[in-house]
Short mmCIF file of C-alpha atoms in Angstrom, two decimals:
data_model
loop_
_atom_site.label_atom_id
_atom_site.label_comp_id
_atom_site.label_asym_id
_atom_site.label_seq_id
_atom_site.Cartn_x
_atom_site.Cartn_y
_atom_site.Cartn_z
CA MET A 30 0.25 0.33 0.01
CA ALA A 31 3.07 3.00 1.05
CA GLY A 32 4.46 1.76 -2.22
CA HIS A 33 1.35 2.72 -4.80
CA GLN A 34 0.95 5.92 -2.75
CA ARG A 35 4.49 6.07 -3.47
CA SER A 36 3.92 6.20 -7.19
CA THR A 37 0.83 7.96 -7.66
CA ARG A 38 2.30 11.01 -5.69
CA ALA A 39 5.86 10.85 -8.31
CA HIS A 40 2.74 10.32 -11.52
CA LEU A 41 1.23 13.47 -9.53
CA LEU A 42 4.50 14.86 -9.11
CA ALA A 43 5.93 14.74 -12.21
CA VAL A 44 2.57 15.61 -14.47
CA ALA A 45 2.58 18.91 -12.20
CA LEU A 46 5.93 19.26 -13.28
CA VAL A 47 5.39 18.99 -16.94
CA LEU A 48 2.15 20.93 -16.70
CA PHE A 49 3.56 24.12 -15.31
CA TRP A 50 6.89 23.96 -16.05
CA SER A 51 5.52 24.50 -20.33
CA SER A 52 3.63 27.13 -18.90
CA GLY A 53 5.65 29.02 -18.04
CA PHE A 54 6.62 30.02 -21.74
CA ILE A 55 3.31 30.79 -22.22
CA GLY A 56 3.29 33.70 -20.12
CA ALA A 57 6.29 35.39 -22.07
CA GLU A 58 4.17 34.96 -25.05
CA LEU A 59 1.25 36.96 -24.01
CA GLY A 60 3.52 39.82 -22.66
CA PRO A 61 5.14 40.73 -26.54
CA GLY A 62 3.51 44.36 -27.18
CA THR A 63 2.26 45.34 -23.74
CA ALA A 64 6.19 45.78 -22.12
CA GLY A 65 9.42 44.63 -22.39
CA ALA A 66 11.36 40.74 -21.50
CA GLN A 67 13.00 42.87 -18.53
CA THR A 68 10.09 44.56 -17.47
CA LEU A 69 7.62 41.76 -17.19
CA LEU A 70 9.91 39.25 -15.57
CA THR A 71 11.14 42.12 -13.20
CA TRP A 72 7.15 42.44 -11.89
CA ARG A 73 6.59 38.30 -12.51
CA CYS A 74 10.18 38.54 -9.40
CA LEU A 75 8.30 41.24 -7.59
CA VAL A 76 4.75 39.93 -7.62
CA ILE A 77 5.95 35.70 -6.08
CA ALA A 78 7.88 37.66 -3.60
CA LEU A 79 5.28 39.54 -1.94
CA LEU A 80 3.02 36.71 -2.31
CA LEU A 81 5.69 34.04 -0.54
CA VAL A 82 6.38 36.82 2.23
CA PRO A 83 4.22 35.91 4.99
CA PHE A 84 6.29 32.27 4.33
CA LEU A 85 9.79 33.98 5.04
CA PRO A 86 11.53 32.69 8.02
CA ARG A 87 11.36 34.08 11.47
CA PRO A 88 13.65 35.75 13.14
CA SER A 89 13.20 33.73 15.84
CA GLU A 90 14.68 31.15 13.67
CA ARG A 91 18.24 32.04 13.75
CA TRP A 92 19.01 29.92 10.63
CA HIS A 93 22.74 29.16 10.18
CA ALA A 94 25.01 32.28 7.65
CA ARG A 95 25.53 29.50 5.72
CA GLU A 96 21.70 28.94 4.58
CA TRP A 97 21.24 32.24 3.54
CA VAL A 98 23.77 31.95 1.07
CA ARG A 99 23.53 28.67 -0.15
CA GLN A 100 19.63 30.04 -1.05
CA ALA A 101 21.78 33.21 -2.45
CA VAL A 102 23.47 31.18 -4.48
CA LEU A 103 20.28 29.13 -5.73
CA ALA A 104 18.88 31.79 -5.87
CA LEU A 105 20.88 33.33 -8.73
CA LEU A 106 22.34 29.81 -10.73
CA CYS A 107 17.97 28.52 -10.55
CA GLN A 108 15.99 31.62 -10.26
CA CYS A 109 17.82 35.17 -12.06
CA LEU A 110 20.23 33.63 -14.29
CA TYR A 111 18.12 30.89 -15.66
CA LEU A 112 15.07 33.16 -16.46
CA THR A 113 17.12 36.08 -17.48
CA GLY A 114 18.55 33.68 -20.37
CA VAL A 115 15.26 32.29 -21.47
CA PHE A 116 13.52 35.85 -21.48
CA TRP A 117 16.03 37.69 -22.88
CA ALA A 118 16.19 35.05 -25.68
CA ALA A 119 13.25 35.53 -26.49
CA ALA A 120 12.68 38.88 -26.84
CA ALA A 121 16.60 39.10 -28.76
CA GLY A 122 14.46 36.88 -31.35
CA VAL A 123 14.93 33.35 -30.74
CA PRO A 124 12.01 31.24 -31.85
CA ALA A 125 10.41 28.96 -28.94
CA GLY A 126 11.72 25.94 -31.23
CA THR A 127 15.12 26.73 -31.55
CA SER A 128 14.59 27.54 -27.43
CA ALA A 129 13.38 24.42 -26.42
CA LEU A 130 15.80 22.31 -28.37
CA VAL A 131 18.57 24.16 -26.52
CA ALA A 132 16.74 22.75 -22.86
CA SER A 133 16.40 19.51 -24.21
CA LEU A 134 20.40 19.74 -23.52
CA GLN A 135 19.77 20.00 -20.14
CA PRO A 136 18.79 16.77 -18.69
CA ALA A 137 22.42 14.93 -20.41
CA VAL A 138 23.70 17.70 -18.72
CA VAL A 139 22.26 17.13 -15.40
CA LEU A 140 22.63 13.68 -16.12
CA LEU A 141 26.46 13.53 -17.07
CA ALA A 142 27.64 15.72 -14.34
CA THR A 143 25.55 13.77 -11.60
CA ALA A 144 27.40 10.47 -13.25
CA GLY A 145 31.17 12.33 -12.29
CA LEU A 146 30.29 13.48 -9.55
CA HIS A 147 28.83 10.25 -7.86
CA HIS A 148 31.20 7.45 -10.59
CA GLY A 149 27.98 6.28 -11.83
CA ALA A 150 27.60 4.46 -14.52
CA VAL A 151 25.80 5.59 -17.45
CA ARG A 152 24.46 2.76 -18.98
CA ARG A 153 23.00 1.97 -22.48
CA VAL A 154 19.50 2.58 -21.61
CA HIS A 155 20.02 6.14 -20.40
CA LEU A 156 21.94 6.92 -23.82
CA TRP A 157 19.14 5.14 -25.68
CA GLY A 158 16.75 7.65 -23.73
CA LEU A 159 18.47 10.62 -24.15
CA LEU A 160 18.93 9.93 -27.20
CA ALA A 161 14.82 9.48 -27.67
CA GLY A 162 13.65 12.58 -25.60
CA THR A 163 16.28 14.97 -27.49
CA ALA A 164 14.47 13.92 -30.83
CA GLY A 165 11.29 13.72 -30.06
CA VAL A 166 11.71 17.66 -28.71
CA ALA A 167 13.51 18.07 -32.44
CA LEU A 168 10.11 17.24 -33.97
CA ALA A 169 8.46 19.29 -31.23
CA ALA A 170 9.94 21.97 -32.27
CA ALA A 171 9.94 21.34 -36.50
CA GLY A 172 9.45 24.22 -37.91
CA ASP A 173 10.17 26.81 -35.61
CA VAL A 174 13.76 26.42 -36.25
CA GLY A 175 16.83 29.13 -37.38
CA ALA A 176 14.36 32.39 -37.75
CA GLY A 177 17.73 34.29 -38.34
CA ALA A 178 18.62 35.15 -33.79
CA SER A 179 22.50 36.26 -33.12
CA PRO A 180 25.43 33.73 -32.48
CA LEU A 181 25.06 35.72 -29.17
CA ALA A 182 20.79 35.76 -28.93
CA LEU A 183 21.64 31.71 -28.97
CA ALA A 184 23.91 31.87 -26.37
CA LEU A 185 21.14 33.47 -24.06
CA PRO A 186 19.19 30.12 -23.94
CA VAL A 187 22.44 27.56 -23.70
CA GLY A 188 23.55 30.06 -20.99
CA ALA A 189 20.27 28.86 -19.08
CA VAL A 190 20.23 25.93 -19.44
CA LEU A 191 24.03 25.33 -18.16
CA SER A 192 23.05 27.66 -15.44
CA LEU A 193 20.39 26.18 -14.20
CA ALA A 194 21.53 22.27 -14.87
CA ALA A 195 24.76 23.81 -12.00
CA GLY A 196 21.15 24.90 -9.36
CA THR A 197 19.96 21.66 -9.36
CA LEU A 198 23.59 19.67 -8.83
CA LEU A 199 24.65 21.96 -6.14
CA HIS A 200 20.47 21.77 -4.57
CA GLN A 201 20.58 18.14 -4.91
CA ARG A 202 23.50 17.52 -2.20
CA TRP A 203 23.39 20.75 -0.04
CA THR A 204 20.56 19.06 0.62
CA ARG A 205 21.46 15.61 1.05
CA GLU A 206 24.42 16.96 3.34
CA GLU A 207 21.98 18.88 5.76
CA PRO A 208 25.04 20.80 7.65
CA THR A 209 23.19 23.94 9.06
CA GLY A 210 22.25 21.66 12.42
CA GLY A 211 20.77 18.85 10.82
CA ARG A 212 18.53 20.65 8.76
CA SER A 213 18.30 22.39 5.24
CA MET A 214 14.84 25.09 4.65
CA PRO A 215 11.42 24.31 3.86
CA LEU A 216 9.85 24.41 0.83
CA LEU A 217 7.69 27.12 1.40
CA GLN A 218 10.39 28.61 3.25
CA THR A 219 13.17 28.30 0.49
CA LEU A 220 11.18 29.36 -2.39
CA ALA A 221 10.08 32.60 0.13
CA VAL A 222 14.12 33.25 0.37
CA GLN A 223 15.30 32.55 -3.26
CA SER A 224 11.42 34.94 -4.41
CA LEU A 225 13.26 37.50 -2.24
CA PHE A 226 16.73 37.22 -3.63
CA THR A 227 15.68 37.30 -7.52
CA ALA A 228 13.40 39.98 -7.33
CA GLY A 229 15.83 42.62 -5.82
CA PHE A 230 18.96 40.66 -8.15
CA THR A 231 15.43 41.51 -11.65
CA THR A 232 14.73 44.83 -10.11
CA ALA A 233 18.30 45.58 -9.55
CA VAL A 234 18.95 45.40 -13.27
CA ALA A 235 15.46 46.74 -14.67
CA ALA A 236 15.74 49.99 -12.36
CA PRO A 237 19.70 51.20 -14.47
CA GLY A 238 17.21 50.89 -18.26
CA GLY A 239 14.08 52.57 -17.29
CA ASP A 240 12.67 48.58 -17.50
CA LEU A 241 11.23 48.93 -14.05
CA LEU A 242 7.72 51.38 -14.68
CA PRO A 243 4.49 48.85 -16.06
CA PRO A 244 1.89 49.78 -18.52
CA PRO A 245 -1.00 50.67 -17.89
CA SER A 246 -1.98 47.81 -19.81
CA SER A 247 -4.13 45.10 -18.66
CA ALA A 248 -2.76 42.91 -21.46
CA PHE A 249 0.48 42.97 -19.74
CA TRP A 250 -1.33 42.23 -16.29
CA THR A 251 -2.61 39.31 -17.59
CA ALA A 252 0.63 38.06 -18.54
CA VAL A 253 2.36 38.49 -14.71
CA GLY A 254 -0.55 36.81 -13.18
CA TRP A 255 -0.03 33.93 -15.41
CA THR A 256 3.85 34.04 -15.19
CA VAL A 257 3.52 34.10 -11.27
CA VAL A 258 1.30 31.23 -11.02
CA ALA A 259 3.18 29.09 -13.25
CA GLY A 260 6.37 30.49 -11.54
CA LEU A 261 5.31 29.19 -8.38
CA GLY A 262 3.41 25.52 -9.33
CA SER A 263 6.94 25.48 -11.45
CA TYR A 264 10.11 25.76 -8.91
CA ALA A 265 8.20 24.12 -6.40
CA ALA A 266 7.30 21.40 -8.55
CA TYR A 267 11.09 21.52 -9.32
CA TYR A 268 12.73 21.34 -6.43
CA ARG A 269 10.66 18.54 -4.70
CA ALA A 270 10.77 16.32 -7.79
CA VAL A 271 15.06 16.44 -7.39
CA ASP A 272 14.11 15.63 -3.74
CA ALA A 273 12.27 13.31 -4.61
CA LEU A 274 13.48 10.94 -7.68
CA GLY A 275 16.77 12.07 -7.92
CA ALA A 276 19.08 15.59 -10.31
CA ASP A 277 18.56 13.07 -12.80
CA ARG A 278 15.29 11.57 -13.31
CA ALA A 279 13.93 14.84 -12.34
CA ASN A 280 15.35 16.75 -15.34
CA ALA A 281 14.29 13.48 -17.70
CA LEU A 282 10.25 15.29 -17.87
CA LEU A 283 11.95 18.60 -19.20
CA TYR A 284 12.10 16.83 -22.45
CA LEU A 285 8.00 16.98 -22.61
CA THR A 286 7.79 20.22 -22.03
CA PRO A 287 9.25 21.72 -25.49
CA ALA A 288 6.00 19.63 -27.29
CA VAL A 289 3.66 20.16 -24.05
CA THR A 290 4.45 23.99 -24.62
CA ALA A 291 3.25 23.53 -28.28
CA LEU A 292 -0.36 21.91 -26.49
CA TRP A 293 -0.57 25.21 -24.76
CA ALA A 294 -0.16 27.30 -27.21
CA ALA A 295 -2.49 25.90 -29.77
CA ALA A 296 -5.75 25.96 -27.44
CA LEU A 297 -4.83 29.06 -26.05
CA PHE A 298 -3.39 30.96 -29.62
CA GLY A 299 -5.79 29.16 -31.88
CA GLY A 300 -3.27 27.51 -33.61
CA GLU A 301 -2.93 24.87 -35.81
CA VAL A 302 -1.67 21.31 -33.53
CA ARG A 303 0.82 20.26 -36.50
CA SER A 304 1.67 16.35 -36.15
CA THR A 305 5.34 17.12 -35.87
CA THR A 306 4.32 18.51 -31.89
CA LEU A 307 1.98 14.84 -31.45
CA ALA A 308 4.65 12.62 -32.99
CA GLY A 309 7.58 14.44 -30.72
CA LEU A 310 5.18 14.33 -27.94
CA ALA A 311 5.21 10.55 -28.00
CA LEU A 312 9.21 9.89 -28.98
CA SER A 313 9.57 12.53 -25.91
CA ALA A 314 7.61 10.40 -23.39
CA ALA A 315 9.29 7.19 -24.18
CA GLY A 316 12.73 8.95 -24.06
CA ALA A 317 11.40 9.99 -19.98
CA ALA A 318 9.89 7.12 -19.36
CA LEU A 319 13.44 5.12 -20.09
CA LEU A 320 14.85 7.62 -17.68
CA LEU A 321 12.19 7.08 -15.04
CA ARG A 322 12.91 3.49 -14.98
CA VAL A 323 15.84 3.51 -14.08
CA GLU A 324 17.86 3.89 -10.70
CA SER A 325 18.76 7.45 -10.53
CA LEU A 326 22.53 7.67 -10.53
CA ARG A 327 22.85 9.79 -7.18
CA PRO A 328 20.11 8.16 -3.52
CA VAL A 329 17.50 10.15 -3.25
CA SER A 330 16.76 11.19 0.12
CA GLY A 331 13.76 9.47 1.92
CA GLY A 332 14.56 6.47 0.50
CA THR A 333 16.71 4.51 -2.90
CA ALA A 334 16.12 5.62 -5.57
CA THR A 335 13.32 2.21 -6.86
CA ASP A 336 11.83 2.57 -3.83
CA ARG A 337 10.18 6.12 -5.27
CA SER A 338 10.04 4.84 -8.76
CA PRO A 339 6.86 5.99 -10.51
CA HIS A 340 6.82 3.11 -12.40
CA ARG A 341 7.65 0.81 -9.77
#
């Protein structure tokens, strides 16, 4: 019974991560024409920080200074640099399909880095899973690649992927070390602290360029509202998945997000669902399933990787 309950929770967590993570790209698509990318990103972060203020650690909790530093580093890598890269890439003309292809490198980067750091053996099934997942993303993004973005613009999503991958591995390592008095911040406190740092970072970037003032547009605030919900849900689900499944297996789920994003766009904006999108979704799902069935290269919290497998 306990194993079945863990399996059900893992399935729900996987669905939540894919839906929330993919919906974040839709928020960015709602924004063009109302304000610049930095303005939208800054107000997204400010609103999230305001909503999470009640969950900030109280002075009486007296967290070790090292924990605050670590949360600041994770906020910088997983949110500030990652989100800035994604939003700026869109503003610089990088097509969504191109960004999706670049983002598909992340599961491979995380898996290989995890194997190197923890001396895990990359098995043939890992390679097949990575190949199927990347091919699925390529199919889903077909027809949306190569719109003439400059090499500098293309470097933005690459930097975003590397930043999130580095932050993910550090998050996994630090939550298992538990160096600050045998405990680390709970999820809601983690999100609150990181959101505060992220809001400060994006505000500092936006203010000097005059990008802080929001436009008097209902479309802008609709985009902000969408990105706020997507941001809260995606990071909560992502951190929980990394803790429950391991960084390598949690990132395998991101293979599904480009095709699901295309389905979001078709439903909301009336776009056509291409056959390549559906084929890409099926192939990405196959790749993710292969990677999720393999035991994590890094033991996960609360039991072995096998114990917490969603396919047990």
